[in-house]
Coordinates of C-alpha atoms and ligand atoms in Angstrom, one line a residue:
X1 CA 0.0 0.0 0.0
X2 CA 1.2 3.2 -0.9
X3 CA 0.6 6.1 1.8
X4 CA 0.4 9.9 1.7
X5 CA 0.2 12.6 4.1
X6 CA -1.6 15.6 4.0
X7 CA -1.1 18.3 6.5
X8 CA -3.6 21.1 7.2
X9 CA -1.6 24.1 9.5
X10 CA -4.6 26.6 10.0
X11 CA -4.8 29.3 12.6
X12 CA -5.8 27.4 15.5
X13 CA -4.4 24.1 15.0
X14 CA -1.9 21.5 12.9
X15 CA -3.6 18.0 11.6
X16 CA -2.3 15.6 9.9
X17 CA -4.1 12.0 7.7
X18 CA -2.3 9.3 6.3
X19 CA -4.3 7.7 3.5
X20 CA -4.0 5.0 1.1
X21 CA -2.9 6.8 -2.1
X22 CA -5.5 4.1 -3.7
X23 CA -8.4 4.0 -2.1
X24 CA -8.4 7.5 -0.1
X25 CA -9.0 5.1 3.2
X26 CA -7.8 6.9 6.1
X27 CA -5.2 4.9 8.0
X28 CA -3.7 7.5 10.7
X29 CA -4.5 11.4 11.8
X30 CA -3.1 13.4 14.7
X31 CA -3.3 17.1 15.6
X32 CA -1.5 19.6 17.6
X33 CA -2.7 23.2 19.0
X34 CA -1.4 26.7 17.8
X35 CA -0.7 29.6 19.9
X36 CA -3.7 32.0 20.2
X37 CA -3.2 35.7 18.5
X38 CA -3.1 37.4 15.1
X39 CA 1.0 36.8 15.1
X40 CA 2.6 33.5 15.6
X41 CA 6.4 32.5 15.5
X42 CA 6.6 30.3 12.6
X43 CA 8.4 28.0 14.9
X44 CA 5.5 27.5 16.8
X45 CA 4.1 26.0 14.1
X46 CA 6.9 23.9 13.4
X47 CA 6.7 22.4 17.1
X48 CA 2.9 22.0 16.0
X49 CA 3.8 20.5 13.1
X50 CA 6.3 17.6 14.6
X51 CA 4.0 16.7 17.9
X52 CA 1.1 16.6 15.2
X53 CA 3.0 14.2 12.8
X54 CA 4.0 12.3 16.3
X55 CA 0.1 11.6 17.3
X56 CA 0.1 10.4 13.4
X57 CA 2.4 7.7 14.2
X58 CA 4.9 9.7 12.3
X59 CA 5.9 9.9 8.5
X60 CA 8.8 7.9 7.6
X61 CA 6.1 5.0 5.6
X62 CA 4.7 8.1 3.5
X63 CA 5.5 8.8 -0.2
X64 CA 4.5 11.6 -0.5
X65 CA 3.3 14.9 1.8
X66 CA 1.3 17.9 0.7
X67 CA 0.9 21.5 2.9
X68 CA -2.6 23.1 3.2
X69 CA -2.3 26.3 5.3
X70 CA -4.0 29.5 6.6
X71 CA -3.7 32.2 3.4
X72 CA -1.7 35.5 3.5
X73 CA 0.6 35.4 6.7
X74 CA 3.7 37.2 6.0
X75 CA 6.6 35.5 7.0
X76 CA 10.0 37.4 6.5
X77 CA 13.6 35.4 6.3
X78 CA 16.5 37.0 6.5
X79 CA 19.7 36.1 4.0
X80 CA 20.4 32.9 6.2
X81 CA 17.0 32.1 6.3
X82 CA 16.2 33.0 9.6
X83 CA 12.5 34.4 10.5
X84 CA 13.0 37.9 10.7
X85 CA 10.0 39.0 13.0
X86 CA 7.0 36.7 13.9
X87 CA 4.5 36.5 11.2
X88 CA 1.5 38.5 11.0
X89 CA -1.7 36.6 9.9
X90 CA -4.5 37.2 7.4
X91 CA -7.1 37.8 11.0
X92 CA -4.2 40.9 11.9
X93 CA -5.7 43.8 11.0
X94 CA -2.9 46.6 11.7
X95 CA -2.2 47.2 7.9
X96 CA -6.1 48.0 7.1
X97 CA -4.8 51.8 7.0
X98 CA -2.1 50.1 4.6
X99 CA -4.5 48.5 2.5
X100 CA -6.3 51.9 1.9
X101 CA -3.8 53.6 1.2
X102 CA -2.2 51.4 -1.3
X103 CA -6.1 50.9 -2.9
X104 CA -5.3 54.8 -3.5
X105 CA -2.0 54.6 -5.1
X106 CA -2.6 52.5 -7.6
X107 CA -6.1 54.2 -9.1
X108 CA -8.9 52.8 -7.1
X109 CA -10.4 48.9 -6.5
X110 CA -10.7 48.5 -9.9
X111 CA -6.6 48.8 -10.8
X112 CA -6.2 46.1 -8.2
X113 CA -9.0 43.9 -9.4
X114 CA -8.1 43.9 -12.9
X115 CA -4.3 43.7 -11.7
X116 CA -4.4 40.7 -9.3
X117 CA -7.7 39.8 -9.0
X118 CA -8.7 41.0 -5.6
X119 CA -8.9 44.5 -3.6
X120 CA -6.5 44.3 -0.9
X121 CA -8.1 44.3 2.8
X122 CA -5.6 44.0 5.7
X123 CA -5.2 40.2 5.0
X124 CA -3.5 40.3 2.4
X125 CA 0.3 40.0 2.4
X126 CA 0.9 43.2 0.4
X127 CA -0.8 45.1 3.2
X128 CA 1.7 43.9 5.5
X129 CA 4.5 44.5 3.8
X130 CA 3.5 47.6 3.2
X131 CA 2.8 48.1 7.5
X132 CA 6.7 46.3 7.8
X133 CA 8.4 49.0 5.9
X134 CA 6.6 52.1 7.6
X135 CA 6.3 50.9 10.8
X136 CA 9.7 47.8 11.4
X137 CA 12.2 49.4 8.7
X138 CA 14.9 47.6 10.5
X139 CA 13.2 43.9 10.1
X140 CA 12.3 45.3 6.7
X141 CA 15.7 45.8 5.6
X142 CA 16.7 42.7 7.0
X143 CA 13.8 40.7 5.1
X144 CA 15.1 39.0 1.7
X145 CA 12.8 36.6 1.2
X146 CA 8.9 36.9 1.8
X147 CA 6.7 33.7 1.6
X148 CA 2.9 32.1 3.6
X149 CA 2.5 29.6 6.2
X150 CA 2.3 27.2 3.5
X151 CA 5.4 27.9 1.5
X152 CA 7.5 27.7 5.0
X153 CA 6.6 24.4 6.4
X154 CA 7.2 22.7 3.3
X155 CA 10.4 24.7 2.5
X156 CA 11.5 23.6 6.1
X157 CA 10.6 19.7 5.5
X158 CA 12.8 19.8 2.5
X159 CA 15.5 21.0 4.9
X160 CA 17.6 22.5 2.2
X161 CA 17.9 26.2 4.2
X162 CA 18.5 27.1 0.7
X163 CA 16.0 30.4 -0.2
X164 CA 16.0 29.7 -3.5
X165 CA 13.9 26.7 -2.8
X166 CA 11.2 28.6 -2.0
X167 CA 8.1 27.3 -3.5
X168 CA 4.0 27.8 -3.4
X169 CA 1.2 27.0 -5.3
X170 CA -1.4 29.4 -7.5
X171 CA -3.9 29.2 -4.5
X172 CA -1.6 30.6 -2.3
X173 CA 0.2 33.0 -4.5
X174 CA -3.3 34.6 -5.4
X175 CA -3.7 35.6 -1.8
X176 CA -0.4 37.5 -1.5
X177 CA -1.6 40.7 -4.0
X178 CA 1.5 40.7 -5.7
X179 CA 0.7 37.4 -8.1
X180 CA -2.3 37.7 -10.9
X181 CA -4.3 34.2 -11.6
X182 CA -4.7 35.4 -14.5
X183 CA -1.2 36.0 -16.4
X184 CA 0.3 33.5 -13.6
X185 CA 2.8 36.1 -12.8
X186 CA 4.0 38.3 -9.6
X187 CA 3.4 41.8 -9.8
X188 CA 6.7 42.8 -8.5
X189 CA 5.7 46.4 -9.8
X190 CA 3.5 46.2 -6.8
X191 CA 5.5 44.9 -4.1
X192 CA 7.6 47.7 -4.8
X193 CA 4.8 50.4 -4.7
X194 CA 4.4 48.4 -1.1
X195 CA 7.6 47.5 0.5
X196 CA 10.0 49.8 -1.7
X197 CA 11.9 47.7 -3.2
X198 CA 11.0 44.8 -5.6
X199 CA 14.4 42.6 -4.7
X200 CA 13.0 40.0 -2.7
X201 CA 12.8 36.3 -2.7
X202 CA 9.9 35.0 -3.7
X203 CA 8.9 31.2 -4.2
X204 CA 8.7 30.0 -6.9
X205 CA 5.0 29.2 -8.1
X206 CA 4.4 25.3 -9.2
X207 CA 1.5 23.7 -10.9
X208 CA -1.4 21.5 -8.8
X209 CA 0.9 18.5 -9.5
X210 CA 4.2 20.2 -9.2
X211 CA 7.0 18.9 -7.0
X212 CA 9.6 21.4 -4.8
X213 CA 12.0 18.5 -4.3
X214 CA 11.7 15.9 -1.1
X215 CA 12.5 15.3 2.7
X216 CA 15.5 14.5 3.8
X217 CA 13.8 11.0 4.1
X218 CA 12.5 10.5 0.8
X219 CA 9.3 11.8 0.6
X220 CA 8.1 13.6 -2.4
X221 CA 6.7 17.6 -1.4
X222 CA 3.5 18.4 -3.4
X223 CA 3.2 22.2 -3.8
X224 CA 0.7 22.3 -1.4
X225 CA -2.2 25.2 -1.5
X226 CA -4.0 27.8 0.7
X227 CA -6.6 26.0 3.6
X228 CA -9.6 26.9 1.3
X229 CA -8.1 25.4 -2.0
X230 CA -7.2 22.6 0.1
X231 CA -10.9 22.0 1.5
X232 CA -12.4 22.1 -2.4
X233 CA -9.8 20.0 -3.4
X234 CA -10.6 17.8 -0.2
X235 CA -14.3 17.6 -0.5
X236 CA -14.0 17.0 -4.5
X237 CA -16.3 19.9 -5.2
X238 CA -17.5 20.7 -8.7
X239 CA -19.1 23.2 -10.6
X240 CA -22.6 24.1 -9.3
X241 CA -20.9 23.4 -5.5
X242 CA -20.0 26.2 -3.0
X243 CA -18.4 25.5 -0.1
X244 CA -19.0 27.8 3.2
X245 CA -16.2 27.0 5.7
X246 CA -16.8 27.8 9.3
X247 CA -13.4 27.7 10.8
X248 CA -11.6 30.5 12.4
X249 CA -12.3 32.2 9.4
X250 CA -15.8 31.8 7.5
X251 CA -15.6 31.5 4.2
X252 CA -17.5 30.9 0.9
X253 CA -16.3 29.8 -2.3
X254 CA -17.1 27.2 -5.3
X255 CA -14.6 26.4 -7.9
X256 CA -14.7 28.5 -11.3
X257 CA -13.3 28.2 -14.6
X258 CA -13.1 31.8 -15.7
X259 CA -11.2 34.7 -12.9
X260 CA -13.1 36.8 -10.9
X261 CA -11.8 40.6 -10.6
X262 CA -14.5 42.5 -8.0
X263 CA -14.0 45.7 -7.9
X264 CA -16.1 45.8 -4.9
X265 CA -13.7 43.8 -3.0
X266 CA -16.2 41.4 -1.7
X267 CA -15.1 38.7 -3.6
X268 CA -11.3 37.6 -3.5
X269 CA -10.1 36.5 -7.0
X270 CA -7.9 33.7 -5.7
X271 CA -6.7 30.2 -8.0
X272 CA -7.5 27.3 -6.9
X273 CA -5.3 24.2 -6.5
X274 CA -6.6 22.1 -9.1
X275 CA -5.3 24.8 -12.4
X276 CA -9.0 26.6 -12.3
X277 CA -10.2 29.5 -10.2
X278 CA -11.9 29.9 -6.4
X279 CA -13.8 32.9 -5.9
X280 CA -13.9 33.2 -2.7
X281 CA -15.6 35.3 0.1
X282 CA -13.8 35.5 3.8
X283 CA -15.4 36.7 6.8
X284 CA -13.4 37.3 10.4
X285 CA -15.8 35.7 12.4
X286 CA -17.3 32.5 12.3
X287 CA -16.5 29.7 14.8
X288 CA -15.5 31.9 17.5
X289 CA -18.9 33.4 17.6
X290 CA -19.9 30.2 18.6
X291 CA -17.0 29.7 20.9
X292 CA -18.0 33.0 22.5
X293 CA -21.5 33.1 23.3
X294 CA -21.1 29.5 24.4
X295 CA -18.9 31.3 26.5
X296 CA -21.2 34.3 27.5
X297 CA -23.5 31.0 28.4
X298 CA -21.4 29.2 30.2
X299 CA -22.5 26.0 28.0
X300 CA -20.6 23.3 25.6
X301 CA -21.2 23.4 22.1
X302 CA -23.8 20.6 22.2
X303 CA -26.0 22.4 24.7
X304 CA -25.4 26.0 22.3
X305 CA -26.8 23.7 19.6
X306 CA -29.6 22.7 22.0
X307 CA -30.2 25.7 23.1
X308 CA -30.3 27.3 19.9
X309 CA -32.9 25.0 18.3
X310 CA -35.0 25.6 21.0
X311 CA -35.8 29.2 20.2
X312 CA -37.9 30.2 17.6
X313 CA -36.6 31.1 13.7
X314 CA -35.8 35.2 14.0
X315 CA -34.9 35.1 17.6
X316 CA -38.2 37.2 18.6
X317 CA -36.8 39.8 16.8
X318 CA -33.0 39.3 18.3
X319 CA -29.7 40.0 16.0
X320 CA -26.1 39.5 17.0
X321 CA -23.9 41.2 14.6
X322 CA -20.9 39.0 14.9
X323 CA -17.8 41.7 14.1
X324 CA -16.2 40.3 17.2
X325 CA -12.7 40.2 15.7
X326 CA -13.5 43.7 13.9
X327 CA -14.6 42.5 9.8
X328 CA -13.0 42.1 6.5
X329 CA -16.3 41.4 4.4
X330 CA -17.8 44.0 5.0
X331 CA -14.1 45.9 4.9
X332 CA -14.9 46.9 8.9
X333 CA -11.4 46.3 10.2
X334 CA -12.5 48.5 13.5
X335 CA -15.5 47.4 14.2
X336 CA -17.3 45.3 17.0
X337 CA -20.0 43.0 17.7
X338 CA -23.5 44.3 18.7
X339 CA -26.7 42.7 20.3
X340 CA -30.1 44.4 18.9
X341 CA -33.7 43.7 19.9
X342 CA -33.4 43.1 23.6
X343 CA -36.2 43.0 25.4
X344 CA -37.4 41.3 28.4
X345 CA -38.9 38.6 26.1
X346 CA -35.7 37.8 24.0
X347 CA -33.7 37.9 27.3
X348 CA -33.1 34.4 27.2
X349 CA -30.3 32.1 26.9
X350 CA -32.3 30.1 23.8
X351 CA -32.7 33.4 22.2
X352 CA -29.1 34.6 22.6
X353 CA -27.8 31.4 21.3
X354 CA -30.1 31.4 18.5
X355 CA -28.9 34.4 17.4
X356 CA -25.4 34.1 17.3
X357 CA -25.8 30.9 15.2
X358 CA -28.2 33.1 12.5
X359 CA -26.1 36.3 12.8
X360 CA -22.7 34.3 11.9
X361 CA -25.4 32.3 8.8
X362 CA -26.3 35.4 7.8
X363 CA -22.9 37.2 7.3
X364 CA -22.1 33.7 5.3
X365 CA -25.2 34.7 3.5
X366 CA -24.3 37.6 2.4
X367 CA -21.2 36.0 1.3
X368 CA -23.1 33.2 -0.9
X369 CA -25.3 36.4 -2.3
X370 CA -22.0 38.3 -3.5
X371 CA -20.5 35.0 -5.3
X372 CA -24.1 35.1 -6.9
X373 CA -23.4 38.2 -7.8
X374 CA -20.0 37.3 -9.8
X375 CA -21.2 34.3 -11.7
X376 CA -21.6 31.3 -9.1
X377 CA -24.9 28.8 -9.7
X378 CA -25.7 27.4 -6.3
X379 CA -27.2 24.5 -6.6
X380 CA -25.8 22.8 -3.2
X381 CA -23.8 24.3 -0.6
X382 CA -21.3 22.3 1.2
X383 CA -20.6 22.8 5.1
X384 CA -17.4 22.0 6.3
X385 CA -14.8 23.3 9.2
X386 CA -15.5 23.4 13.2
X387 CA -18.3 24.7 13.5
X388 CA -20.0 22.4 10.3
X389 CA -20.4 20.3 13.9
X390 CA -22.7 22.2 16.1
X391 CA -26.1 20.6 15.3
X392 CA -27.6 24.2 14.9
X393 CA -25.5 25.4 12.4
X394 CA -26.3 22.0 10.4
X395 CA -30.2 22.5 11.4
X396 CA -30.5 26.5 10.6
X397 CA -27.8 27.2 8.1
X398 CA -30.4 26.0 4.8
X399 CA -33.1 28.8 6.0
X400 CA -30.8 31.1 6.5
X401 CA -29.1 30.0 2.8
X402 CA -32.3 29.5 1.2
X403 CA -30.9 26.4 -0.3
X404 CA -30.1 22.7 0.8
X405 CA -26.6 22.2 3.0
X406 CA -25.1 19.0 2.6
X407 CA -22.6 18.3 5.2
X408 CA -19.5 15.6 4.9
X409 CA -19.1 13.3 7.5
X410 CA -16.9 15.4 10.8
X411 CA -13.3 15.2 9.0
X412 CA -10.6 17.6 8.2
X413 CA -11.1 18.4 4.4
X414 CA -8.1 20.7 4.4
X415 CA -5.6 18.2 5.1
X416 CA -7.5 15.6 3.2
X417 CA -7.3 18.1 -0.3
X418 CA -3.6 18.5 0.9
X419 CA -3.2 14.0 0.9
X420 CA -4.9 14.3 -2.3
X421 CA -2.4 16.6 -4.1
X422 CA 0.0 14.5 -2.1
X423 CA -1.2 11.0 -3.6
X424 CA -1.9 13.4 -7.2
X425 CA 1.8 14.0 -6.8
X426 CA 3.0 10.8 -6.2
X427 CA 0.9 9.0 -8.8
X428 CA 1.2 11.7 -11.4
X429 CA -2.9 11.5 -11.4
X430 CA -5.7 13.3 -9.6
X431 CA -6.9 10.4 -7.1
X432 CA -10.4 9.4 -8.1
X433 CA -11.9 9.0 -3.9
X434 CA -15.2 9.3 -3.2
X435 CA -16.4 11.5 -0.4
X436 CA -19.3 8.7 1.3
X437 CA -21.4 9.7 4.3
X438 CA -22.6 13.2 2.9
X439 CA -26.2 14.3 4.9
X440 CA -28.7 16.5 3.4
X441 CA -30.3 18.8 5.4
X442 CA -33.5 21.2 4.4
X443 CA -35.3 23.6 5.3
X444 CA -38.2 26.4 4.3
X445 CA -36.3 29.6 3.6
X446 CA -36.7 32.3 6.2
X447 CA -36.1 35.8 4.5
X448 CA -37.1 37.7 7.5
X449 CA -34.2 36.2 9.4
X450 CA -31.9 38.4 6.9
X451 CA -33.8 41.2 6.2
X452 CA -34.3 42.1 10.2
X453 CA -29.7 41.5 10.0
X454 CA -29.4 43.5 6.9
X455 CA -31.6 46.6 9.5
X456 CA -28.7 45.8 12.1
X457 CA -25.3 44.9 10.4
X458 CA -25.0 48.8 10.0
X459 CA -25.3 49.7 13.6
X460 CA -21.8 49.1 15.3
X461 CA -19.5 50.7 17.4
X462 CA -15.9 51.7 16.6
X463 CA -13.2 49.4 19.1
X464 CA -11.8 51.0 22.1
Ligands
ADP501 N1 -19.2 20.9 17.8 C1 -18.8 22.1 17.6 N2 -19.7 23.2 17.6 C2 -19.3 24.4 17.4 N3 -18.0 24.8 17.1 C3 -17.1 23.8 17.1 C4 -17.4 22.5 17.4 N4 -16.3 21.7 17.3 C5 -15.3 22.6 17.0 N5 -15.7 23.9 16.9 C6 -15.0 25.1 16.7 O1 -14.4 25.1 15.4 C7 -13.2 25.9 15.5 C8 -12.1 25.1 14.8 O2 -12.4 24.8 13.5 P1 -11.3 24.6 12.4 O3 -12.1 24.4 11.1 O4 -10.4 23.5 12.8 O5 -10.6 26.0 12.5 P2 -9.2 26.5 11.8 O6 -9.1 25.7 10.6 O7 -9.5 27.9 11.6 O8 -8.1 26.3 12.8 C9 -12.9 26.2 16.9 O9 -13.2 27.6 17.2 C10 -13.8 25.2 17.7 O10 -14.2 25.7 19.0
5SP502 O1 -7.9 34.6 5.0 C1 -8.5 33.6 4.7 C2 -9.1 33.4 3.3 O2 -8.8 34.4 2.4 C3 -8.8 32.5 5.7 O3 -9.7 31.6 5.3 C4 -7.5 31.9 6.2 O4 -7.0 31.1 5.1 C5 -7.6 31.2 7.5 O5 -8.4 30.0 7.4 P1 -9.0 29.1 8.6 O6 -7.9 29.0 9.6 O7 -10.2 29.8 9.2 O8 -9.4 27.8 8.0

């Protein structure tokens, strides 16, 4: 039997499967915690990374291994390939003045749009860059190479040290702001406008089946992708599917074969890791509202769920507006979350949980109306991430969508699309495995849910 390994390094946490390169069958999986915070040491994840691949019974039987990570994070090396400062991630919102700025200098959203797709929010790398040079113009001179979660862990499993084996995928690269899907080139021309100087290393940007070189053991690297290129690729989805992650991040995205190039910056214009296109939507807030008014409830998740489902559709009139980490869709970086409708009726902990579950559906909503908007048929949505567990979410999500949810089996789809580049890799073939288990779920739309949000989403106030 031939094995592969597919890692998944998101914000929160590092998983890792084994599977059968044949079959898809999943032999081994362990996982390993991140820091909290919108910057990380890379090394953390490194640490992740090794007590992760541990709890997997390790790697030395794989053929081949594949990356998934979180999109955007700057990491800076210096010329001996040390990490310069820690990195900032794509939920760091410090360079949103950045990103308007730079919006300005180059003529507006739609010079960015048409340049690399997208119309950089404080996620994206080049906003960071842009923050380094004004703000850490020592660690910027020192930086010589720029690259994403993604790029780094496999650069540092091929154990070269070498910058100039640098390598990412087009996934990845299209969430930097410096690469366009569409020509397949960097835009050095604008990470000079950012960071002043266009004399950087970057990696160097393979194919879906593309190798970098191997492990000091053997193993053959896949390119690996961003997380969200990863999930599509790990839940097989096809034309007609959008996927709506709830992780950290909640996002909403389907596979396309043309590029998208908002100019309203809703919708990223990212690649995806299969040689196609992923238009995709990201919002700031999405598990953790869960996490948090479970939290404010002092409950698990299951009795969130419970509680949720136990209060009526609409909350009585009750809307969370879930900008708990500030927002990037809407571009809100300062923003917070806000309770509306309280009265002593809706004063409940049902009502309060109901509401955080709709108000985090409905921002995903939006999301799924805005790939509408581009393009995207929806003819099925696909729920994956943490929070795809929480029976609520399942339950409410397809009146809140006004569409049917199907939702995989519990599983980590991003480190499964990473074993499937990894076995794709390996084989020189896109594996052929079937995704079994998937549940349907139903539900009579429930427009007034949104339309009493859309009243709200407006009313915030600014952080402290
Ligand atoms: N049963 C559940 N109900 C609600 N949320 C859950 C449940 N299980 C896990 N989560 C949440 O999902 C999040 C982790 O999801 P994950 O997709 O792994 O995130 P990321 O990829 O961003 O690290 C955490 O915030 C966790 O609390
Ligand atoms: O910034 C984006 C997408 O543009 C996020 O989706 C990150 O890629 C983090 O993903 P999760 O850790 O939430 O999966």
């Amino acid at each position: 039997m031939t094995l592969v390994a597919g890692i998944d390094s998101s914000t929160q946490s590092c998983k890792v499967v084994v599977r059968d390169a044949d079959t898809g069958a999943l032999v081994r999986q362990g996982r390993a915690s991140h820091p909290d915070g919108t910057s990380c040491p890379p090394e953390a994840w490194w640490q992740a990374l090794q007590t992760a691949i541990t709890a997997a019974g390790g790697l030395d039987d794989v053929a081949a291994i594949s990356v998934g990570g979180q999109q955007h994070g700057m990491v800076c090396l210096d010329a001996s390939g040390a990490v310069v400062r820690d990195a900032l991630l794509w939920n760091d919102t410090r360079s949103a003045q950045a990103a308007t700025d730079l919006v300005a200098e180059l003529g507006g959203p739609r010079a960015w749009a048409d340049a690399v797709g997208s119309v950089p929010v404080a996620s994206f790398t080049v906003t960071k860059l842009r923050w380094l040079a004004q703000h850490e113009p020592d660690n910027a001179a020192r930086t010589e190479a720029v690259c994403l979660p993604h790029d780094w862990l496999t650069w540092r499993l091929g154990g070269t040290g070498d910058l100039s084996a640098l390598a990412t995928d087009r996934s990845d690269a299209s969430g930097t702001g410096y690469w366009s899907p569409t020509t397949g080139e960097y835009r050095r021309d604008l990470l000079k406008l950012a960071f002043g100087r266009d004399a950087l290393v970057l990696p160097t940007v393979l194919g879906p089946d593309g190798s970098p070189g191997r492990t000091p053991g053997g193993a053959l690297l896949g390119p690996g992708a961003g997380d969200n290129a990863a999930a599509a690729l790990g839940v097989g989805a096809r034309p007609g599917d959008v996927v709506v992650s709830i992780g950290t991040s909640g996002t909403v995205f389907s596979v396309a074969t043309t590029p998208a190039a908002d100019d309203t910056g809703t919708v990223a214009g990212f690649a995806d890791a299969t040689g196609h296109y992923l238009p995709l939507v990201c919002t700031l807030n999405a598990a953790r509202v869960l996490d948090a008014a479970a939290t404010m409830l002092g409950v698990d998740h299951a009795e969130l769920s419970r509680l949720a489902l136990s209060a009526p559709a609409g909350s009585d009139g009750l809307v969370l507006v879930p900008y708990l980490e500030g927002e990037r869709t809407p571009n809100k970086p300062d923003a917070t979350g806000s309770l509306h409708g309280l009265t002593l009726g809706t004063s409940t902990a049902a009502h309060l949980a109901r509401a955080a579950v709709e108000g985090m559906l409905c921002a995903l909503a939006d999301g799924l109306d805005a790939l509408r908007g581009q393009g995207a048929t929806v003819s099925r949505v696909v729920l994956v991430g943490g929070g795809a567990r929480a029976e609520a979410v399942r339950r409410i999500a397809p009146s809140v969508f006004g569409c049917p949810v199907v939702v995989p089996p519990p599983g980590e789809y991003v480190a499964d699309g990473a074993a499937r580049q990894a076995a794709w890799v390996a084989t020189g073939t896109a594996p052929a495995w079937t995704l079994d288990g998937l549940e349907t779920f139903e539900a009579d739309a429930v427009p007034a849910v949104r339309a009493r949000y859309a009243e709200a989403r407006e009313l915030t106030l600014p952080r402290v």
